[in-house]
Structures are given as C-alpha cells and as structure tokens.
Amino acid sequence: MSGGPVLGGSARWSRLFGPIGVFLALFGVLNFAELPLGWKDRQQQVGRYLDATLDVGPDWVLPVIWVVKLVELVLGLLAVAAVLRRSTRWLAAAVVGWLAWFTAFAAMDVWAADRAELQEHTVYFVMFAVLLGLIFVVSAVEQVLASRA
C-alpha cells in the first residue's frame, strides 16, 4: 500500500478508494463526453446564465461551454491518475476540485436566480463532501490500524 500525505498525515491507499476513484474518473470523462449529446440544451442554458449574470453576448457561449467541459475532463483525468498512482492525495484533490466546481455552479445559480439548478448543484456538492469525508475517515482508520499492528 502506498499513498501520499493527506493534510499532513501519512494516508495509505485503501482498497475502498478504488471504486471512489473509478466513479470520479467516469463522472469527469462522461461529463465531457456528453457534450455532443446535449449541445443545444447547453447552449441555451449557458446563454441564459451569461445573460443573467455577466451580461455578455452569445459569442461567449461556446467558449464557456468548452472551458466547463475541459475542467470536468481534467478532474476526471486527475481521478484516473489517483487510481493509477494509488495516491490518496490526488484522490482527495479530485474531490476537492469537484467541490470547488459545484460551489462555483451554486454561486452562479444564486446569481441567476435558478432554484432548480441550485438544488441539483447543492445535492452534488453534498455527495462529493460525503466522498471527501469518507476518504479522510478511511485514511484515519487505516492509520490507526497500522499503528496498532
């Protein structure tokens, strides 16, 4: 078992982290891959958000969509790297990245007064916070068990 420190501690890779990493990888990569499937819906949604919040024109819609999807792909690839390297630090970083991402979306939802999207992004935030908590709890348990052995 290997792994880097998580918040100053020495966290070992647990076999429970594999499924979390695979989920994060699939979540990020599939969010990017769905881009061609929901292209029209995303254009309308992003256009509404940009108009309601930043008051910029439709020329910004496609670049913003691409930036959003590329960030999601990077977060998915970070999870892939975490699993391949068996690094709890990288796995926690991927989850923290998603937490920051959904915080930004929730802020935009509040700014644009979109309650339905705010509810969705809040649920995602809570679930990713649970995953981060699980990573830290399992890491702590692994450390205690290792010190007792």
Coordinates of C-alpha atoms in Angstrom, one line a residue, residues 25-141:
A25 CA -13.0 9.3 -13.3
L26 CA -16.1 8.1 -15.1
F27 CA -18.1 11.2 -13.8
G28 CA -15.5 13.6 -15.2
V29 CA -14.9 11.8 -18.5
L30 CA -18.6 11.1 -19.2
N31 CA -19.4 14.7 -18.3
F32 CA -17.0 15.8 -21.1
A33 CA -18.2 13.0 -23.5
E34 CA -21.9 14.1 -23.1
L35 CA -21.0 17.5 -24.7
P36 CA -22.1 16.5 -28.2
L37 CA -25.3 14.9 -26.9
G38 CA -26.6 17.9 -25.0
W39 CA -25.1 20.6 -27.2
K40 CA -28.3 22.5 -27.9
D41 CA -29.5 22.4 -24.3
R42 CA -26.2 23.6 -23.0
Q43 CA -26.1 26.5 -25.4
Q44 CA -29.5 27.7 -24.2
Q45 CA -28.6 27.2 -20.5
V46 CA -25.2 28.8 -20.7
G47 CA -26.6 31.7 -22.7
R48 CA -29.3 32.3 -20.0
Y49 CA -26.6 32.2 -17.3
L50 CA -24.2 34.5 -19.1
D51 CA -27.0 36.9 -19.8
A52 CA -28.4 36.9 -16.3
T53 CA -25.0 37.2 -14.5
L54 CA -22.3 38.7 -16.6
D55 CA -24.4 40.4 -19.3
V56 CA -22.2 39.1 -22.1
G57 CA -23.4 38.2 -25.6
P58 CA -23.9 34.9 -27.3
D59 CA -20.3 35.0 -28.6
W60 CA -19.2 33.7 -25.2
V61 CA -21.5 30.7 -25.0
L62 CA -19.4 28.2 -26.9
P63 CA -16.0 29.2 -25.3
V64 CA -17.6 28.9 -21.8
I65 CA -19.1 25.5 -22.6
W66 CA -15.7 24.3 -23.8
V67 CA -13.9 25.6 -20.7
V68 CA -16.5 24.0 -18.4
K69 CA -16.2 20.6 -20.2
L70 CA -12.4 20.7 -20.3
V71 CA -12.3 21.4 -16.5
E72 CA -14.6 18.4 -15.9
L73 CA -12.4 16.3 -18.1
V74 CA -9.3 17.4 -16.2
L75 CA -10.9 16.5 -12.9
G76 CA -11.8 13.1 -14.3
L77 CA -8.2 12.5 -15.5
L78 CA -6.9 13.6 -12.1
A79 CA -9.0 10.8 -10.6
V80 CA -7.6 8.3 -13.2
A81 CA -4.1 9.4 -12.2
A82 CA -5.0 9.0 -8.5
V83 CA -6.1 5.4 -9.1
L84 CA -3.1 4.5 -11.2
R85 CA -0.7 6.0 -8.7
R86 CA -2.7 4.8 -5.8
S87 CA -2.4 8.3 -4.3
T88 CA -4.9 9.4 -1.6
R89 CA -3.6 13.0 -2.0
W90 CA -4.6 13.1 -5.7
L91 CA -7.9 11.4 -5.0
A92 CA -8.7 14.0 -2.3
A93 CA -7.6 16.7 -4.8
A94 CA -10.0 15.4 -7.4
V95 CA -12.9 15.5 -4.9
V96 CA -11.9 19.0 -3.7
G97 CA -11.8 20.1 -7.3
W98 CA -15.4 18.9 -7.8
L99 CA -16.4 20.6 -4.6
A100 CA -15.0 23.9 -5.8
W101 CA -16.6 23.3 -9.2
F102 CA -20.1 22.8 -7.7
T103 CA -19.6 25.7 -5.4
A104 CA -18.9 27.9 -8.4
F105 CA -22.0 26.5 -10.1
A106 CA -24.1 27.1 -7.0
A107 CA -22.9 30.7 -6.8
M108 CA -23.9 31.2 -10.5
D109 CA -27.3 29.6 -9.7
V110 CA -27.9 32.0 -6.9
W111 CA -26.8 34.9 -9.1
A112 CA -29.0 33.8 -11.9
A113 CA -31.9 33.0 -9.5
D114 CA -32.2 29.4 -10.9
R115 CA -33.6 27.4 -8.0
A116 CA -33.8 24.1 -9.8
E117 CA -30.2 24.2 -10.8
L118 CA -29.2 25.4 -7.3
Q119 CA -30.9 22.3 -5.8
E120 CA -29.2 20.0 -8.2
H121 CA -25.7 21.5 -7.7
T122 CA -26.3 21.5 -3.9
V123 CA -27.0 17.8 -3.9
Y124 CA -23.9 17.2 -6.0
F125 CA -21.9 19.3 -3.5
V126 CA -23.2 17.4 -0.5
M127 CA -22.5 14.0 -2.1
F128 CA -18.9 15.0 -3.0
A129 CA -18.4 16.3 0.5
V130 CA -19.5 12.9 1.8
L131 CA -16.9 11.3 -0.5
L132 CA -14.2 13.6 0.8
G133 CA -15.3 12.8 4.4
L134 CA -15.2 9.1 3.6
I135 CA -11.6 9.4 2.2
F136 CA -10.5 11.1 5.4
V137 CA -12.3 8.7 7.7
V138 CA -11.0 5.6 5.9
S139 CA -7.5 7.1 5.9
A140 CA -7.7 7.7 9.7
V141 CA -8.9 4.2 10.3

